[in-house]
XYZ file of C-alpha atoms in Angstrom:
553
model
C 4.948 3.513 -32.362
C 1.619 3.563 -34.423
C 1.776 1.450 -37.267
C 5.256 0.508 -36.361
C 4.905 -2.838 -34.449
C 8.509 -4.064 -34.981
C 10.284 -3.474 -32.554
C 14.111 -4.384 -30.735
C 13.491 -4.872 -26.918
C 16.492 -3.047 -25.004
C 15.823 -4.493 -20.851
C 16.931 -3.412 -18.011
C 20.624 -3.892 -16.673
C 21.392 -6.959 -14.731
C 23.996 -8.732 -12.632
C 25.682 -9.771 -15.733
C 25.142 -6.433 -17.747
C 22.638 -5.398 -20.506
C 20.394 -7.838 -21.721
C 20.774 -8.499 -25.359
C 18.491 -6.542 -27.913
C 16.395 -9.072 -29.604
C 13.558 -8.509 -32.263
C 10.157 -8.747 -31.824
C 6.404 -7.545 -32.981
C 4.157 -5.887 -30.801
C 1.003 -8.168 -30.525
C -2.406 -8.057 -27.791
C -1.877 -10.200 -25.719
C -4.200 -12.759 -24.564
C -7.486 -11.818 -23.595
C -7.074 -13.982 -19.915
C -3.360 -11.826 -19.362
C -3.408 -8.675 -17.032
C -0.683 -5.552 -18.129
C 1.133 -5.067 -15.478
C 0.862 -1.889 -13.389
C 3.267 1.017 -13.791
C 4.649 2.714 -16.574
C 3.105 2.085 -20.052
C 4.465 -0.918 -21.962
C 3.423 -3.190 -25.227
C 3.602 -6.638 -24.725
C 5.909 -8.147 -27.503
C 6.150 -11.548 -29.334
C 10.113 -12.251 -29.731
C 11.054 -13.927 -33.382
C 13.107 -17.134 -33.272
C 11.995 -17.684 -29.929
C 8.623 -19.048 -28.156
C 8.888 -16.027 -25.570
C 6.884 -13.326 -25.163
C 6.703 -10.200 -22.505
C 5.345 -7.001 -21.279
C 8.192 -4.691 -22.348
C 7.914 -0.902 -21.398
C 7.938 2.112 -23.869
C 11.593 3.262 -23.406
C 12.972 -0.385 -23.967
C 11.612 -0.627 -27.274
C 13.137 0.529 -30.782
C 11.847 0.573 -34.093
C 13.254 -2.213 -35.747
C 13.962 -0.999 -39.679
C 15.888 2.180 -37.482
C 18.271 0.233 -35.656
C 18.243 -3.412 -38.313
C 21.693 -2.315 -38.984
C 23.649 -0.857 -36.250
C 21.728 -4.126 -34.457
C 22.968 -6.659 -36.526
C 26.314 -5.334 -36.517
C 26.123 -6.049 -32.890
C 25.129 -9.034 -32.809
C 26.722 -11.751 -34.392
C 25.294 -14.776 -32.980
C 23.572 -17.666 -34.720
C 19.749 -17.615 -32.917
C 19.982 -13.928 -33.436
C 20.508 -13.810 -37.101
C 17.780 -16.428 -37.044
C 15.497 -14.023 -35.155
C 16.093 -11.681 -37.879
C 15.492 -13.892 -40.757
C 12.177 -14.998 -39.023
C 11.000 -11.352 -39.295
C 12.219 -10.429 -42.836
C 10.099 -13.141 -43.724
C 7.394 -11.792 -41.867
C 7.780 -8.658 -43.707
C 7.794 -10.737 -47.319
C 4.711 -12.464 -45.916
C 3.304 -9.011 -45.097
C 4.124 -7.417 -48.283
C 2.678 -9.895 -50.573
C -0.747 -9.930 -48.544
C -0.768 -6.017 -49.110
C -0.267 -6.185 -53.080
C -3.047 -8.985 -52.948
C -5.264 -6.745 -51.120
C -4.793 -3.534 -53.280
C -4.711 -5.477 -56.547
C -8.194 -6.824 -55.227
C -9.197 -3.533 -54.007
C -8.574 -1.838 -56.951
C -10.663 -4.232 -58.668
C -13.553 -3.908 -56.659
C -12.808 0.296 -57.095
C -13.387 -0.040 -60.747
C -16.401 -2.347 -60.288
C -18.151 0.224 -57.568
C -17.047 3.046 -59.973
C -18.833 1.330 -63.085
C -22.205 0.638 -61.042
C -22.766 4.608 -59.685
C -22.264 5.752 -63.312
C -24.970 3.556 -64.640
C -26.900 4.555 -61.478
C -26.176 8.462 -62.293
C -27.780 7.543 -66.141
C -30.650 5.881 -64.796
C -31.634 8.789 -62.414
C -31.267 11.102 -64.896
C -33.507 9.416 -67.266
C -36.120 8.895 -64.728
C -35.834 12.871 -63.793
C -36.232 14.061 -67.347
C -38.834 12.207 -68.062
C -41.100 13.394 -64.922
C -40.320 16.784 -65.529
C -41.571 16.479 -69.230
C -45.060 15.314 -68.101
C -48.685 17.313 -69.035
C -50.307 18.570 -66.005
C -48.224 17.307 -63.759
C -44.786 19.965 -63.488
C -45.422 20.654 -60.032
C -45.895 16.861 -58.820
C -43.082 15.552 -61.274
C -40.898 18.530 -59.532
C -41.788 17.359 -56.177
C -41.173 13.418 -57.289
C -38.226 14.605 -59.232
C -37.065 16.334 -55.768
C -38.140 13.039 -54.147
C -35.757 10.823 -56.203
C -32.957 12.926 -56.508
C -33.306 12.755 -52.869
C -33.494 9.121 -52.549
C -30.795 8.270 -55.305
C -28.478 10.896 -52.957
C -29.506 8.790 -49.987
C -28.679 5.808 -51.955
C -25.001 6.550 -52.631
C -24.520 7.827 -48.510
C -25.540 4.681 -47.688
C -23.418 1.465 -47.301
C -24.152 -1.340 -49.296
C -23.597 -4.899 -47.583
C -19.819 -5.100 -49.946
C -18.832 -1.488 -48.916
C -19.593 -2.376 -44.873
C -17.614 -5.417 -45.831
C -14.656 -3.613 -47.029
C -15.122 -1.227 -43.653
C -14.465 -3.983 -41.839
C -11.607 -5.498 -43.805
C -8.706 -4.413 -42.216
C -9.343 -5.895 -38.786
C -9.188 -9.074 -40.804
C -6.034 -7.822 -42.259
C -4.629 -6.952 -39.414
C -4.541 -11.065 -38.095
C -1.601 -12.596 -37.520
C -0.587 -14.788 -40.245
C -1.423 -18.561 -40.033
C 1.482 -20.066 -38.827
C 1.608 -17.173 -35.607
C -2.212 -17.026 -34.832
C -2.336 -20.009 -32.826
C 0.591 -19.331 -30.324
C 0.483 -21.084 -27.097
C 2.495 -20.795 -23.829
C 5.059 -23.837 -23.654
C 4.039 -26.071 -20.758
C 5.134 -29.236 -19.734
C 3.365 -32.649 -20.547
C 2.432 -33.318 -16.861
C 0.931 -29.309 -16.843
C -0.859 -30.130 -20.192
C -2.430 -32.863 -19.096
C -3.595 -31.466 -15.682
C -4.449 -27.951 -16.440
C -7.656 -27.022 -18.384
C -9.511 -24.036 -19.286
C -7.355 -20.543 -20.100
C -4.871 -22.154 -17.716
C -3.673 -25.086 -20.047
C -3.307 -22.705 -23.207
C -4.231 -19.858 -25.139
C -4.984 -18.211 -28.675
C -4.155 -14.900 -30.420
C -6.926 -12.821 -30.220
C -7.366 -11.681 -33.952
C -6.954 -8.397 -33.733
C -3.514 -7.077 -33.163
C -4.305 -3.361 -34.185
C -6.060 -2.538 -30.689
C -4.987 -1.173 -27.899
C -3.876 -3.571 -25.017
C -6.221 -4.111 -22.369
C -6.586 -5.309 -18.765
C -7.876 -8.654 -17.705
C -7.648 -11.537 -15.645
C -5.092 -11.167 -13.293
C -4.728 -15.001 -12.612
C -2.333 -15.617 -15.982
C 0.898 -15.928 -17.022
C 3.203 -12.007 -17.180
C 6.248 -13.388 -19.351
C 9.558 -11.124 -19.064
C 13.042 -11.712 -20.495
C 15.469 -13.368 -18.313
C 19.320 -12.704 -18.272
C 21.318 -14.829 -20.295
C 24.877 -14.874 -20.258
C 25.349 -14.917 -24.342
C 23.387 -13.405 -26.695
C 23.021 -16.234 -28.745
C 20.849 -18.011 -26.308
C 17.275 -18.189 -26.109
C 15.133 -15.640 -23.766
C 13.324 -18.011 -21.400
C 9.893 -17.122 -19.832
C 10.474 -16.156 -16.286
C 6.785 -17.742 -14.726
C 5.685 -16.848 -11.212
C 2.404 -17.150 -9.490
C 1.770 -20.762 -8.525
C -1.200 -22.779 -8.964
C -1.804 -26.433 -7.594
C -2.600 -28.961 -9.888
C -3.110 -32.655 -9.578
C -1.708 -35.614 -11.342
C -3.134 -39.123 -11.849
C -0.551 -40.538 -9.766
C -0.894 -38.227 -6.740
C 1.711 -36.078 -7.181
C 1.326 -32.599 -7.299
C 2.916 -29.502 -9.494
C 2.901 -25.694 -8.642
C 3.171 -24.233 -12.005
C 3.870 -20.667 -12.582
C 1.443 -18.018 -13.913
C 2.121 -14.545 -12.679
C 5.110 -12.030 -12.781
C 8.301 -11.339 -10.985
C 10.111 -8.913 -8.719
C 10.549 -6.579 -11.489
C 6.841 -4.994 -11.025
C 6.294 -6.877 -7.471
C 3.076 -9.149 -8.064
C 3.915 -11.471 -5.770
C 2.935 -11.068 -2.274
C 5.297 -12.200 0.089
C 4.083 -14.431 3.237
C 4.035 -12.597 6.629
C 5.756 -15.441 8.280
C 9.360 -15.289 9.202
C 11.668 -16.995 6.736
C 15.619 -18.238 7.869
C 17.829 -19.573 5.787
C 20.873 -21.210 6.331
C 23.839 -21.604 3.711
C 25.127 -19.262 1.398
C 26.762 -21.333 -1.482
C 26.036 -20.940 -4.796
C 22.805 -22.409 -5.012
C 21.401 -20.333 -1.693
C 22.867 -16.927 -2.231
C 20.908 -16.631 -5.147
C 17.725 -18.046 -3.465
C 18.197 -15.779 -0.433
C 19.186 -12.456 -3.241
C 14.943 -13.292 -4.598
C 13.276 -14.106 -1.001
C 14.487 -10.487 -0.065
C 13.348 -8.714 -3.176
C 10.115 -10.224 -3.324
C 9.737 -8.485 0.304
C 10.028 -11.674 2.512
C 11.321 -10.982 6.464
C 14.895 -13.218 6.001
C 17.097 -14.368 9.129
C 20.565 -15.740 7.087
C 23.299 -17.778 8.719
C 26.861 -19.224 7.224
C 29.030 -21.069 8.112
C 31.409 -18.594 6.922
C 30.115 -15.222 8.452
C 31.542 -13.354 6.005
C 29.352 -14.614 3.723
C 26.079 -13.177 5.806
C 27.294 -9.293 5.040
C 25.906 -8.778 1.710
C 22.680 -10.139 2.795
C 22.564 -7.826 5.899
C 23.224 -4.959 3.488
C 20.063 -5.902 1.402
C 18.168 -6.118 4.119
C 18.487 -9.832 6.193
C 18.702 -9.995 9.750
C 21.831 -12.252 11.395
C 21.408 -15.543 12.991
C 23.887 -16.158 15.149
C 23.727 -19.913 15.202
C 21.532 -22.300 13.283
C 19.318 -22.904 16.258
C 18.570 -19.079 16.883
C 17.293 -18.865 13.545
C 14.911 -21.656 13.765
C 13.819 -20.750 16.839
C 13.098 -17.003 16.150
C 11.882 -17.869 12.769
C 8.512 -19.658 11.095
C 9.733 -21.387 8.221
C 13.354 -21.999 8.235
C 15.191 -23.140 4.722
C 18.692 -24.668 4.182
C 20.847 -25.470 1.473
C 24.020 -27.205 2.214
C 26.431 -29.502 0.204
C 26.113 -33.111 1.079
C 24.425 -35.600 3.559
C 27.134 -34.971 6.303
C 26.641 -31.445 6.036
C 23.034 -31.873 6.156
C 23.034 -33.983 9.056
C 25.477 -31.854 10.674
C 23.497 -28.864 10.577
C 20.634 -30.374 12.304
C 22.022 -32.857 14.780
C 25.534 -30.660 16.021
C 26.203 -28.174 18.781
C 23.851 -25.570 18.425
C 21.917 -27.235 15.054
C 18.383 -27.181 13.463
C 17.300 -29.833 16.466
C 17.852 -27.556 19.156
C 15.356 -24.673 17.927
C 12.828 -26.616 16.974
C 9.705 -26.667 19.072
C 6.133 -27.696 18.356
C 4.973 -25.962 14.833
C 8.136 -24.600 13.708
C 8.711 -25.847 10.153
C 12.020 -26.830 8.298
C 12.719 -27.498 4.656
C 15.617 -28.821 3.519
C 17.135 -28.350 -0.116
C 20.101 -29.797 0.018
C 20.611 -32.483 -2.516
C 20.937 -35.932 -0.604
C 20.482 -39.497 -0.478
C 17.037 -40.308 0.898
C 18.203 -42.269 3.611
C 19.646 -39.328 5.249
C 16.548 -37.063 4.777
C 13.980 -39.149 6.285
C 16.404 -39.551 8.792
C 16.001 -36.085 9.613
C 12.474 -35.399 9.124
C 12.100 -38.566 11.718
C 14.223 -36.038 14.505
C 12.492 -33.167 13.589
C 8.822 -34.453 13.947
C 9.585 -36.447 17.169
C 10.165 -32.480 18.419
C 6.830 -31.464 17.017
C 8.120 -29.260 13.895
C 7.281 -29.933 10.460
C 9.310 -31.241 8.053
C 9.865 -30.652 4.259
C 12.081 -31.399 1.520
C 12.958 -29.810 -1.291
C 15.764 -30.136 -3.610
C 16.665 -27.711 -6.495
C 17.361 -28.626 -10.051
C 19.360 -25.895 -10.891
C 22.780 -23.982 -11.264
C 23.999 -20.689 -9.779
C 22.503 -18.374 -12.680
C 19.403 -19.930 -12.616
C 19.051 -19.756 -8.955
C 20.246 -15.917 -9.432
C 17.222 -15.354 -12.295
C 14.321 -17.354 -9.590
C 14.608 -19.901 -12.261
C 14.514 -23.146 -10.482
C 12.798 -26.178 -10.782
C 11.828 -27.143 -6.878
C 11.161 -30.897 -5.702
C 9.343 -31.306 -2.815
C 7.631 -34.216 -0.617
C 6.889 -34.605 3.356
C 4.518 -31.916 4.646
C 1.748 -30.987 2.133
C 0.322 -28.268 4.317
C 4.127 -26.845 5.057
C 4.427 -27.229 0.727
C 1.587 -24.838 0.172
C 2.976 -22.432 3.093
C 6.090 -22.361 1.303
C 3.924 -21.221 -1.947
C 5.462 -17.348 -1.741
C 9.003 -18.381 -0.878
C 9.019 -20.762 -3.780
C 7.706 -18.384 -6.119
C 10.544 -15.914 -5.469
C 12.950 -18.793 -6.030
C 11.831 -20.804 -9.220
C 9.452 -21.037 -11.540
C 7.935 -24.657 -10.991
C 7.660 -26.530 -8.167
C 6.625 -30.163 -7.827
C 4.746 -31.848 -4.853
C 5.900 -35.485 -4.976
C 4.091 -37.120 -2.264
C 6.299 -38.544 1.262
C 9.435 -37.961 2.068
C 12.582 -39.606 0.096
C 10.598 -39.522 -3.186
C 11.645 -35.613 -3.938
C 15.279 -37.165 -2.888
C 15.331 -39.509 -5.548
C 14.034 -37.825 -8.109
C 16.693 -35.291 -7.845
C 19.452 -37.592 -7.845
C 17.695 -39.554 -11.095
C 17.868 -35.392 -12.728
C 21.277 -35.181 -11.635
C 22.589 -38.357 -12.956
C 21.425 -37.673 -16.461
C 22.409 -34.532 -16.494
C 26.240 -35.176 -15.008
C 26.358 -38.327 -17.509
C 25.275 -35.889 -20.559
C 27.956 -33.524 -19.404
C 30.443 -36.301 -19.619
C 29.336 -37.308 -23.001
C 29.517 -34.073 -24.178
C 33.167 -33.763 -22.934
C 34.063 -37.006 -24.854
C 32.785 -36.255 -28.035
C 34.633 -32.563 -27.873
C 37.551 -34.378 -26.892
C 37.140 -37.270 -29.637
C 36.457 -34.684 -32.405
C 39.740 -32.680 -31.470
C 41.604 -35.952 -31.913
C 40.418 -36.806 -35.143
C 41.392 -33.618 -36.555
C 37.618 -32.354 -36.368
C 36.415 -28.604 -35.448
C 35.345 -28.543 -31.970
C 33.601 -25.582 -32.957
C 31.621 -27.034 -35.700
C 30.230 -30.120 -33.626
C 28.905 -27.792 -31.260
C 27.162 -26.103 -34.355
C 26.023 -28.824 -35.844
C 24.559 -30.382 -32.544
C 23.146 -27.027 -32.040
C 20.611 -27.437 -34.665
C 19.774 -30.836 -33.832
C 17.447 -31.897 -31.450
C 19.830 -32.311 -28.683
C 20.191 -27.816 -28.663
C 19.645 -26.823 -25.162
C 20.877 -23.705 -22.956
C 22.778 -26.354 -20.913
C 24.589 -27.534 -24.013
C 25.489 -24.417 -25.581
C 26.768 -23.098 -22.075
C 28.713 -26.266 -21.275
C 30.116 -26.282 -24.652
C 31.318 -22.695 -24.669
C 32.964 -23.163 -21.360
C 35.150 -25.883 -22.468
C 35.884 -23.820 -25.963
C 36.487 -20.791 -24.062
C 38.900 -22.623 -21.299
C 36.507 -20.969 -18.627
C 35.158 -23.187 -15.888
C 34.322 -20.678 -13.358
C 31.999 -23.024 -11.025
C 28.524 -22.998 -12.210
C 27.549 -26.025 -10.632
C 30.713 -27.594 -8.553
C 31.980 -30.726 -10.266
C 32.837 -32.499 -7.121
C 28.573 -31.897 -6.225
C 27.564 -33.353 -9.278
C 30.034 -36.337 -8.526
C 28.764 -36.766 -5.283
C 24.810 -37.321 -7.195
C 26.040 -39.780 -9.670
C 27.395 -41.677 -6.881
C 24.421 -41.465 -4.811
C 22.376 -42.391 -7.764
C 24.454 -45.230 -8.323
C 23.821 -45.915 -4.504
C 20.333 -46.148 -5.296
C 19.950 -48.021 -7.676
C 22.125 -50.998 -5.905
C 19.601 -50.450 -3.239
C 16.793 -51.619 -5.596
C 18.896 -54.444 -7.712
C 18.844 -51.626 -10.730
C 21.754 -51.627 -13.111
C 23.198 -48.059 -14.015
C 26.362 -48.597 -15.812
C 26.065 -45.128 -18.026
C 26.560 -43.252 -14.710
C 28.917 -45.636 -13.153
C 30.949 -44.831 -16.366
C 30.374 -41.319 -15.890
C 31.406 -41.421 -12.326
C 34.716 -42.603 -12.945
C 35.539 -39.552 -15.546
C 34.465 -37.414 -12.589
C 36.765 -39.198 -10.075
C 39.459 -38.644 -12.579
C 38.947 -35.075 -12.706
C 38.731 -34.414 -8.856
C 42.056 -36.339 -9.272
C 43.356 -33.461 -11.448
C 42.097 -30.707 -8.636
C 39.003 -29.624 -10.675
C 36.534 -30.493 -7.871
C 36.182 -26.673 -7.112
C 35.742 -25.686 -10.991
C 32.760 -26.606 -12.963
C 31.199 -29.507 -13.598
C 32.106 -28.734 -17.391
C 35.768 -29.508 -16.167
C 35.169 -33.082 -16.786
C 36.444 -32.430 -19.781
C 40.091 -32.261 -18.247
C 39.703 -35.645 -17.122
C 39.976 -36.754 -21.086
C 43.176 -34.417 -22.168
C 45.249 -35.435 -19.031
């Protein structure tokens, strides 16, 4: 590209098609980040966004080439932003450059003036020594001398002309307002994490070539989005253990993903058992991260994919706990939890002494220290860990993992939960990661329900529907989940995402929980009763978005 560092970044095809094209600049990346292996790529800044990646060679495109035929394209409103952020770059740009030549032409005039006066002066001084009695021969050899030394003079840098050698490394800095670029992180991480780990600067030179380094840092790459319009988010791998004042404990991210294979998959055998939404996707990364994967379903059917890419078949839930090391499930409610492990050929019937289990199914904790309570008294190990999530996220090894019980199981798990998400969170003994989820899921199911109102409350006023969703959009409530939720109901598409009746079953768990502890939660006890009116409509098997039916009907 040479000189050329704008760029559009074309990725690789996904499960939901072609990535969108999005603008960017071609930076070095930080000095603590290692390229990846494999074929030669740039790693690339993305305007409008905080993102940044290692992009190969044939996915990038000069951007003033394809501006046009790109914009055309793309009509959505964070992309338009994207490329106002870099035509301002380029008015930035352009403004330093006349500053520059006006000064250097200055100085050119000024360096010009001096060697004439210099030329006049040796001149002079030449004539002169040539001219004297008795002394031709000497004044020859002096005048030799100095012509000599007055040459040597002008080769030679003075300390401006080095300065001005060195100029356009200073020139080629980002500008202010992009030099100091740091990875997002959250408060706990920021607090916790020192060193390169807890941030990072520019380095100022963005006109060298990339180099190798520290393979212990963050690799950034795009993930899939179903709209252009949305953000690129960071997909974060490698986890590292940090520790909190109040004992708990988060695995951050800090490597790459399965698209150049960084992560290096545990030898122990993994099973996994249920193949909904949430753990097809999980099961999809453990196998392309190179994990050894024993599935069962309910629902056989289900298993066949998995076979296809590579899983072995459990035939019952106890044969793949006992033939397995770690065994993972991810099932709808408590009965189905305690079903799995307590029925006719369950979890309970495999387990023996150091066989591990870790349950992500999203439950009350009552029921899941229940079970960790049967499956210690065998001698196995017990964890839990419940996903914040939805189906694409789980799809893109995007979720945010809550775990307690077993600290030594946790860290055993560190592999498996890099293939599935991007953070995971230690929380201490078992119940706590329990509760925490169902606090997440009651504010997000009670912000869905808002959401739904005010769409519905702005149609009946006679307001665009549309335009609230723009106008909240720029406001500091703009979020993936918000634009995606929004668009569903504008669109009339609630293909499940997250099921509505799940995300009724957490509010009233949360509910549950708080009456447990005297704690008043009348937001999601409202919220609760919108959802119970929309299972009453049959939208327990559409998206959680279909709340919104519950307000038209």
């Amino acid at each position: 590209f040479g000189c050329q560092r704008l760029i559009f970044s074309f990725s690789l095809r996904g499960k939901l098609g072609r990535y969108p094209p999005w603008p960017g600049k071609i930076v070095n990346p930080p000095k603590d980040l290692k390229k990846p292996r494999g074929k030669k790529c740039f790693f690339v800044k993305f305007f409008g966004t905080e993102d940044h990646a290692w992009i190969k060679v044939e996915q990038l495109k000069p951007y003033h080439l394809h501006k046009e035929e790109m914009i055309k394209i793309n009509k959505g409103k964070r992309f338009q932003q994207a490329v106002d952020a870099v035509e301002e770059f380029l008015r930035k740009a352009k403004g330093k450059d006349q500053a520059s030549s006006h000064n250097s032409t200055e100085e050119k005039n000024r360096r010009n003036s001096s060697e004439e006066r210099g030329k006049q002066s040796a001149g002079e001084e030449k004539r002169k020594a040539v001219l004297s009695e008795g002394k031709l021969k000497k004044a020859t050899g002096e005048g030799k001398k100095r012509v000599s030394s007055v040459s040597s003079d002008r080769g030679s840098k003075s300390p401006l002309k080095r300065a001005q050698d060195q100029s356009p490394r200073k020139r080629g800095r980002p500008p202010k307002d992009e030099k100091d670029l740091t990875i997002p992180e959250s408060s706990t991480v920021k607090k916790v994490m020192t060193g390169t780990v807890a941030g990072f600067k520019w380095p100022p030179s963005v006109g060298e070539p990339v180099k190798d380094s520290d393979p212990h840092f963050h690799h950034f790459l795009l993930s899939q989005t179903e709209k252009p319009a949305v953000c690129y988010q960071a997909i974060t791998k490698k986890l590292k253990v940090c520790e909190e004042e109040t004992g708990s404990t988060s695995i951050q991210a800090a490597d790459s993903t399965a698209v150049n294979g960084s992560i290096t998959p545990t030898d122990k055998k993994i099973g996994f058992l249920g193949l909904g939404l949430m753990g097809s996707g999980i099961v999809s990364n453990l196998l392309k991260m190179g994990h050894t994967v024993t599935v069962w379903n309910r629902t056989a059917e289900k298993c066949d994919l998995f076979i296809q890419e590579g899983a072995r078949l459990g035939r019952t839930p106890a044969e793949v706990v006992s033939t397995c090391d770690i065994t993972f499930a991810c099932v709808s409610d408590p009965k189905a939890a305690k079903d799995l492990v307590l029925g006719p050929s369950g979890v309970l019937q495999g387990i023996r002494p150091g066989k591990c289990y870790v349950d992500m199914s999203t439950v009350d904790a009552d029921t899941v220290t229940e079970l960790a309570q049967v499956i210690v008294s065998r001698g196995g190990r017990f964890l839990e860990a419940p996903v914040s999530g939805n189906q694409q996220l789980s799809n893109d090894g995007m979720l945010v993992i809550l775990a307690a019980g077993d600290r030594g199981l946790y860290e055993d798990c560190s592999s498996c939960f890099q293939a599935m998400g991007k953070t995971s969170f230690f929380l201490g003994e078992v119940g706590n990661a329990a509760k925490m989820m169902l606090i997440v899921n009651m504010v997000q199911g009670s912000f869905m329900a808002t959401i739904a109102e005010g769409l519905t409350l702005a149609q009946v006023t006679g307001q665009s529907q549309q335009t609230l969703l723009d106008i909240l959009n720029q406001g500091q409530l703009a979020s993936i989940f918000l634009d995606q939720k929004c668009q569903n109901i504008l669109q009339g598409n609630f293909k499940p995402d997250f099921y509505l009746k799940y995300i009724q079953k957490d509010l009233r768990l949360a509910i549950a929980l708080g009456d447990s502890v005297n704690h008043p939660t009348p937001m999601a006890a409202a919220a609760n009763e919108v959802y119970k009116r929309a299972k009453a409509l049959d939208q327990s098997d559409n998206d959680m978005s279909a709340v919104y039916r519950a307000y038209i009907h």
